[in-house]
PDB file of C-alpha atoms and ligand atoms in Angstrom:
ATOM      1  CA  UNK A  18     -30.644  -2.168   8.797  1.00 81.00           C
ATOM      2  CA  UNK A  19     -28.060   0.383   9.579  1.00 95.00           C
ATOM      3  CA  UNK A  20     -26.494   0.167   6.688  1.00 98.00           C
ATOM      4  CA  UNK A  21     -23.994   1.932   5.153  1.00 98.00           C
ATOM      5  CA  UNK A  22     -22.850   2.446   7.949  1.00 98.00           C
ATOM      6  CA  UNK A  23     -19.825   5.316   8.235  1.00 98.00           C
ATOM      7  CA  UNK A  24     -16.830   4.947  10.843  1.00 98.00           C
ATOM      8  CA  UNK A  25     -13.433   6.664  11.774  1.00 98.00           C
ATOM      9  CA  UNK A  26     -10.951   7.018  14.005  1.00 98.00           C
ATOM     10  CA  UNK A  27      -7.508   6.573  15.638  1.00 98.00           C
ATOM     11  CA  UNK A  28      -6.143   2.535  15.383  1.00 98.00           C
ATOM     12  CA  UNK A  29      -5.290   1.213  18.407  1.00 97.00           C
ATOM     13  CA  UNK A  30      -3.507  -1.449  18.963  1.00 94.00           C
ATOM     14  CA  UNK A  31      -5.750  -4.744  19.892  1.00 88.00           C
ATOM     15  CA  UNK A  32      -5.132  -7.541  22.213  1.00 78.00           C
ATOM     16  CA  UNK A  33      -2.571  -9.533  19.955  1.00 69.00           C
ATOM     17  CA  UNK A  34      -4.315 -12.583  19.480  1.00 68.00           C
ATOM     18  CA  UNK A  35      -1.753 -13.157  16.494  1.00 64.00           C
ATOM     19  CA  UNK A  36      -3.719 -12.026  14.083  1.00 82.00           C
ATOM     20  CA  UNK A  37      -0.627 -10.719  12.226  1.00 82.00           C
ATOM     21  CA  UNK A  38       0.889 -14.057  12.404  1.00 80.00           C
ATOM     22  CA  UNK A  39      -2.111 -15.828  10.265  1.00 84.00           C
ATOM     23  CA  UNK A  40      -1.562 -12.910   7.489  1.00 87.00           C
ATOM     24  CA  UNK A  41      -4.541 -11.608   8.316  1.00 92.00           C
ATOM     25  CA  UNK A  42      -3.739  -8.181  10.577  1.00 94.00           C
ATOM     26  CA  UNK A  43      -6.859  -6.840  11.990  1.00 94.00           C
ATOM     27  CA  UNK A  44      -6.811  -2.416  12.604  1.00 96.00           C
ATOM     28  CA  UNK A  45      -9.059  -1.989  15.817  1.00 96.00           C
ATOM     29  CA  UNK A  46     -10.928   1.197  16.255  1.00 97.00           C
ATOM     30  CA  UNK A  47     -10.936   2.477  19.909  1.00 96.00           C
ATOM     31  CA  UNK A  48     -13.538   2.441  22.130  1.00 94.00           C
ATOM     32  CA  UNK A  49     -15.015   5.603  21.619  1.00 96.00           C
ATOM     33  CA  UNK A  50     -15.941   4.257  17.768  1.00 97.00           C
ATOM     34  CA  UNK A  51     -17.435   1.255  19.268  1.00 96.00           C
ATOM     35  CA  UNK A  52     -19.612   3.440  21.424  1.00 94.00           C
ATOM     36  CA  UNK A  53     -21.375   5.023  18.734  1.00 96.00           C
ATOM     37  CA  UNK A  54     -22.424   1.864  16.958  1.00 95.00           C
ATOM     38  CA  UNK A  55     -26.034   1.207  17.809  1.00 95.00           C
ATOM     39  CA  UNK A  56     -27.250  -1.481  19.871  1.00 91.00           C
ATOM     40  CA  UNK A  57     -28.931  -3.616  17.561  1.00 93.00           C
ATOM     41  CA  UNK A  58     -25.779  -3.242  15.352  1.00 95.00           C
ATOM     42  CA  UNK A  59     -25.468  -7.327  14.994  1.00 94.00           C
ATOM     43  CA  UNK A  60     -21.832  -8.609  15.536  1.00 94.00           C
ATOM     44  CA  UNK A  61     -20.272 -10.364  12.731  1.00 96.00           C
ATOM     45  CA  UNK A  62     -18.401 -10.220   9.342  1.00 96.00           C
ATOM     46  CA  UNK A  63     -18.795  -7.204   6.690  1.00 98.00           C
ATOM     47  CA  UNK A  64     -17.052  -5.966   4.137  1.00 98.00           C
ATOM     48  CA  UNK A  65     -16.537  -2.459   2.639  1.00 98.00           C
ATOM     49  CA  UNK A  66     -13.972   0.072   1.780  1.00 98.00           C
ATOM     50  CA  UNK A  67     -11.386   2.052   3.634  1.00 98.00           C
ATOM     51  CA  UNK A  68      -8.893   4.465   3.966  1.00 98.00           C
ATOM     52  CA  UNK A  69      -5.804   5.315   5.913  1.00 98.00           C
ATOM     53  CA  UNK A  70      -5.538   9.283   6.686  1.00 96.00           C
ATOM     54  CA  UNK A  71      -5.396  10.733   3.648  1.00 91.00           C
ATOM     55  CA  UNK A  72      -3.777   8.522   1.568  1.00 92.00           C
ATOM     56  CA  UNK A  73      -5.072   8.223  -2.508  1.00 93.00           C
ATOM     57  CA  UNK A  74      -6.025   4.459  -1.839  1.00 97.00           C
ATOM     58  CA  UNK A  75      -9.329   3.666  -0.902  1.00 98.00           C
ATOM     59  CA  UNK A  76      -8.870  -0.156   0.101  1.00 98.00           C
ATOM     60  CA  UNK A  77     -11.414  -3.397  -0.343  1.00 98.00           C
ATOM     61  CA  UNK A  78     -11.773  -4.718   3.514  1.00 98.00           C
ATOM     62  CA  UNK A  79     -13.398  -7.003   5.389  1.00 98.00           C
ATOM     63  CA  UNK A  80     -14.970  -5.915   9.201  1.00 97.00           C
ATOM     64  CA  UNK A  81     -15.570  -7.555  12.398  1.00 95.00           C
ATOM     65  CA  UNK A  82     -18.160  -6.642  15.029  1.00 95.00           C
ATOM     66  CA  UNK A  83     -17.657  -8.735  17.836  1.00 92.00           C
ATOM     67  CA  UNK A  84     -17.402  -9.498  21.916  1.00 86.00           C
ATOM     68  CA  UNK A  85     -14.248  -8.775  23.502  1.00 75.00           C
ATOM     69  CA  UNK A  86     -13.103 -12.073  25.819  1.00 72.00           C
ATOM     70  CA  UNK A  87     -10.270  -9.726  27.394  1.00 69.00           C
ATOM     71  CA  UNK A  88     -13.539  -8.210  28.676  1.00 70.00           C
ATOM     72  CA  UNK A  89     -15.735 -11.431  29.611  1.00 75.00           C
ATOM     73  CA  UNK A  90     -17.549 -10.189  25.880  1.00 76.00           C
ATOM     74  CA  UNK A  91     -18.959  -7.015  27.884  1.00 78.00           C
ATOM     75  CA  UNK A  92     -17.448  -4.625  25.295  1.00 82.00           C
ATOM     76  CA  UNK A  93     -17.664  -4.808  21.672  1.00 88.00           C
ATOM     77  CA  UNK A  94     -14.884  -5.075  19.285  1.00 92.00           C
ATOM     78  CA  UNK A  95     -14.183  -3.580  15.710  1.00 96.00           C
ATOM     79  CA  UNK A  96     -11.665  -4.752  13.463  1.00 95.00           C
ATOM     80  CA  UNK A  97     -10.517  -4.165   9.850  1.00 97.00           C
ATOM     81  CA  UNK A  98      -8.679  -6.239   7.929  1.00 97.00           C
ATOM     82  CA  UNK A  99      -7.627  -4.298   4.748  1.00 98.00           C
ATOM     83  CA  UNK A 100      -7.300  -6.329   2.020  1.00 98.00           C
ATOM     84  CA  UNK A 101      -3.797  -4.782   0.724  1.00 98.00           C
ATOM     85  CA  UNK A 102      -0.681  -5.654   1.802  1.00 96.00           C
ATOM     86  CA  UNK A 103       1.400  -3.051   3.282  1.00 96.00           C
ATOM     87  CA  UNK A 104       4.647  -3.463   4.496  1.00 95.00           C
ATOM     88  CA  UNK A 105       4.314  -1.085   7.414  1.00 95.00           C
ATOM     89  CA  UNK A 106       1.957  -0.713  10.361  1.00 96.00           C
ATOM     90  CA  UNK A 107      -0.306   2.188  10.864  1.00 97.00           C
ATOM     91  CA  UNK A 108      -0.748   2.645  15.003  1.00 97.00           C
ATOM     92  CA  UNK A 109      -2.147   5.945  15.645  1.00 98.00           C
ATOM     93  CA  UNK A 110      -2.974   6.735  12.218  1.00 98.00           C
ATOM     94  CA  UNK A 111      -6.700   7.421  11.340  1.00 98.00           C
ATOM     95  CA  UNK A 112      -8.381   4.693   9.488  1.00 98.00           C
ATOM     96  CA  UNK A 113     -12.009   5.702   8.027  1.00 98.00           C
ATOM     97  CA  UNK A 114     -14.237   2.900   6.737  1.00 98.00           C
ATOM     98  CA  UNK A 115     -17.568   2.462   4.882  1.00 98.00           C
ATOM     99  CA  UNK A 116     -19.701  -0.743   5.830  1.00 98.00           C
ATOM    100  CA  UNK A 117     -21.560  -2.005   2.960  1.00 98.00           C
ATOM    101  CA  UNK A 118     -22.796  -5.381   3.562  1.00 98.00           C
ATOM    102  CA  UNK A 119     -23.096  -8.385   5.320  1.00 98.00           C
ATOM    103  CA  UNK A 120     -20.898 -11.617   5.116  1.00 98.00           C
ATOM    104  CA  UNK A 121     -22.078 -13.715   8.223  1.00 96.00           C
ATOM    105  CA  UNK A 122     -22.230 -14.132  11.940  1.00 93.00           C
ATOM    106  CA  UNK A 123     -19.334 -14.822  14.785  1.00 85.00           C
ATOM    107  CA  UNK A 124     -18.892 -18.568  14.591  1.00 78.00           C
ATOM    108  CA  UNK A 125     -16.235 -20.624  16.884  1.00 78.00           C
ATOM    109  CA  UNK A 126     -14.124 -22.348  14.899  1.00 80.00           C
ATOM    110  CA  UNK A 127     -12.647 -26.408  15.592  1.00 83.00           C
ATOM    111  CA  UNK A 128      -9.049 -25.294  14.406  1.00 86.00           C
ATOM    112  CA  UNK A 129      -6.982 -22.576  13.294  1.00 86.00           C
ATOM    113  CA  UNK A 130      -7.158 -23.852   9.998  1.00 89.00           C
ATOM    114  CA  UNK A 131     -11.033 -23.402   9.536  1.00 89.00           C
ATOM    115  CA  UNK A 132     -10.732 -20.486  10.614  1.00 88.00           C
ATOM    116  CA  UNK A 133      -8.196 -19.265   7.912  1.00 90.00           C
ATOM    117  CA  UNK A 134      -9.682 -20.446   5.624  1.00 93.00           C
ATOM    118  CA  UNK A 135     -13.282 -18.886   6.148  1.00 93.00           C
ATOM    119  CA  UNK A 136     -11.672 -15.683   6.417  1.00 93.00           C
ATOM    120  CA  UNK A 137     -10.103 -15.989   3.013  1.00 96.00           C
ATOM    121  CA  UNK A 138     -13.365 -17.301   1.561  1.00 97.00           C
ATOM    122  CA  UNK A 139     -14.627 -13.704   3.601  1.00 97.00           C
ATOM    123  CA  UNK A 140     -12.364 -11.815   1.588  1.00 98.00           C
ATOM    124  CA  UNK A 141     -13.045 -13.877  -1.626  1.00 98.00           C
ATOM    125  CA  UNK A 142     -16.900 -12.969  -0.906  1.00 98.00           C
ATOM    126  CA  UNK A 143     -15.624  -8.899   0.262  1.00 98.00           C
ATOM    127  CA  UNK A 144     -14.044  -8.737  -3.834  1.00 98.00           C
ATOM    128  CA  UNK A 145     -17.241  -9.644  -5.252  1.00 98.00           C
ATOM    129  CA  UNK A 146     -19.364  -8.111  -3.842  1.00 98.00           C
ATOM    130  CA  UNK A 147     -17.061  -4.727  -3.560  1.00 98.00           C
ATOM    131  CA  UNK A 148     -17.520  -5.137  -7.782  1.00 98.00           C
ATOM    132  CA  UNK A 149     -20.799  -4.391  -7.778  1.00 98.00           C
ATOM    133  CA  UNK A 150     -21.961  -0.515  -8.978  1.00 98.00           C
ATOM    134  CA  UNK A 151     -23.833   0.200  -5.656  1.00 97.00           C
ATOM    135  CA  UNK A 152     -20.890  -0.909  -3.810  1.00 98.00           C
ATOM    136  CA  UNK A 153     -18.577   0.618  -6.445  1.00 98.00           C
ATOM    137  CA  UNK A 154     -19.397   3.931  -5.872  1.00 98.00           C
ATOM    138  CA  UNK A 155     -18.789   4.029  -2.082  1.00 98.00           C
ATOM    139  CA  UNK A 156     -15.094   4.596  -3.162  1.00 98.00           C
ATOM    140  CA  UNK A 157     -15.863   7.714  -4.557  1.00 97.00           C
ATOM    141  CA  UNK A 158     -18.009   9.148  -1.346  1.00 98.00           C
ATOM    142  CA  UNK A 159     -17.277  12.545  -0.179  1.00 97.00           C
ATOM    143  CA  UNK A 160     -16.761  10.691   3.247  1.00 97.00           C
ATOM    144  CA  UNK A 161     -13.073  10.158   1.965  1.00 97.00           C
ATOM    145  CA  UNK A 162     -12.207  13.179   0.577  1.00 94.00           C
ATOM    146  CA  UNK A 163     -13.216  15.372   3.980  1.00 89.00           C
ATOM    147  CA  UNK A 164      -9.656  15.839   5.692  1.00 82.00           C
ATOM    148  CA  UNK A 165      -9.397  13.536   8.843  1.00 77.00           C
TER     149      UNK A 165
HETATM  150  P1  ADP B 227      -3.490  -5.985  17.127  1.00 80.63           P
HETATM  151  O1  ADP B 227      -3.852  -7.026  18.148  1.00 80.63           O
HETATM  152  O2  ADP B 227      -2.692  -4.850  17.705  1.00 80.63           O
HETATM  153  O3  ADP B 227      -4.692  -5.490  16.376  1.00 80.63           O
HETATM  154  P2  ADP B 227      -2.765  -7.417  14.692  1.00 80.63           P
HETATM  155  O4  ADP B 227      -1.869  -8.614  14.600  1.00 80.63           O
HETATM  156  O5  ADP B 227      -4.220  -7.628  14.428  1.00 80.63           O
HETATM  157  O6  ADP B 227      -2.497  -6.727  16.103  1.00 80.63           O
HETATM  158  O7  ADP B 227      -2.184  -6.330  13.673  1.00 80.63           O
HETATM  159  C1  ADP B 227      -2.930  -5.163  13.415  1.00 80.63           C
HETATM  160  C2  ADP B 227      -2.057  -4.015  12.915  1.00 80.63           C
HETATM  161  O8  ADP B 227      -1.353  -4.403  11.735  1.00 80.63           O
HETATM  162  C3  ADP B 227      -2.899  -2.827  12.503  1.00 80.63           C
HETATM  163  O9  ADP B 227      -3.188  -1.970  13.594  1.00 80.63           O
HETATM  164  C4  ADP B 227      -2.029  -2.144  11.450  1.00 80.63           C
HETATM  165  O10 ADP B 227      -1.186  -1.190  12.062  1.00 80.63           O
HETATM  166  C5  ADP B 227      -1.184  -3.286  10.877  1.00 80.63           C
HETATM  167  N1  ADP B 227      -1.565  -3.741   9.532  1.00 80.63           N
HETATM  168  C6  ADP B 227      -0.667  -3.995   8.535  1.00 80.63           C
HETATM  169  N2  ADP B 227      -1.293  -4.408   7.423  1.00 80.63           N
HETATM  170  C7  ADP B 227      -2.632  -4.416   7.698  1.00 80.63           C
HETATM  171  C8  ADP B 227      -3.792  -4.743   6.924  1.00 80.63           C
HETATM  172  N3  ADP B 227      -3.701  -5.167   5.630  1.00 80.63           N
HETATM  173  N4  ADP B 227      -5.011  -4.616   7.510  1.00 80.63           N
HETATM  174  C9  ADP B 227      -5.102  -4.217   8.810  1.00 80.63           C
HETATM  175  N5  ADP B 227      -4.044  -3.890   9.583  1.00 80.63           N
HETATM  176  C10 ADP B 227      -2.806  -3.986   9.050  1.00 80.63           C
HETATM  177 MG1   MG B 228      -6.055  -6.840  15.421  1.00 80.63          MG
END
């Protein structure tokens, strides 16, 4: 529906729910991001490309829209998880991202474990899709190459 769907801005750091301790770190864009999504933007799991200022790498990633408990779920969250790994952080540094497509909803999830492991069958599914020509040539968008 609103797809592609173009976002950027500052990282901020998120509420620490350990995501960083699974493996799987999660960038959150601030608030004012969030804001601009529209309404009917449904929460869940996508997956499309990214960049960090204005670095040569555009990165595969995988995307969450979803409620905020800090927040009673009254604000929305966004959170990229860039599938790369990097062996420094990147708070305060401007992270722009292309949406491309859907994976699937917000679930709850019994254990920790089932939860890892859909999110590496999220990334698995973020790979092959990212292969594909129409998704292939979101790398190459002028989006990226505008200065931050
Ligand atoms: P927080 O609760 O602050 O979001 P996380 O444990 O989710 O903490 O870690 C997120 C941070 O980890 C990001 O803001 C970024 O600076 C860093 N980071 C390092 N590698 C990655 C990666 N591959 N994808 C996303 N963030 C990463
Ligand atoms: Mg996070």
């Amino acid at each position: 529906l609103h797809l592609p769907y173009f976002a950027e801005g500052t990282v901020v750091s998120g509420f620490g729910r350990g995501s960083k301790e699974l493996g799987i770190p999660t960038a959150n864009f601030p608030d004012d991001v969030i804001q601009k999504l529209p309404a009917d933007f449904e929460c869940g799991v996508y997956y499309g490309w990214a960049k960090i200022n204005n670095d040569e790498n555009i990165y595969q990633m995988v995307l969450c829209v979803g409620w905020n408990p800090y927040y009673h779920n009254t604000v929305k969250t966004m959170e990229t998880h860039i599938i790369h790994k990097f062996d420094h952080d990147f708070y305060g540094q401007h992270l722009k991202t292309i949406i491309l497509g859907y994976i699937r909803p917000m679930c709850n999830f019994e254990s920790l474990d089932s939860l890892i492991a859909a999110i590496h069958k999220d990334i698995a599914d973020a790979v092959e899709h990212l292969k594909e020509p129409e998704c292939l040539k979101y790398s190459q968008h002028p989006f990226f190459s505008q200065p931050p």
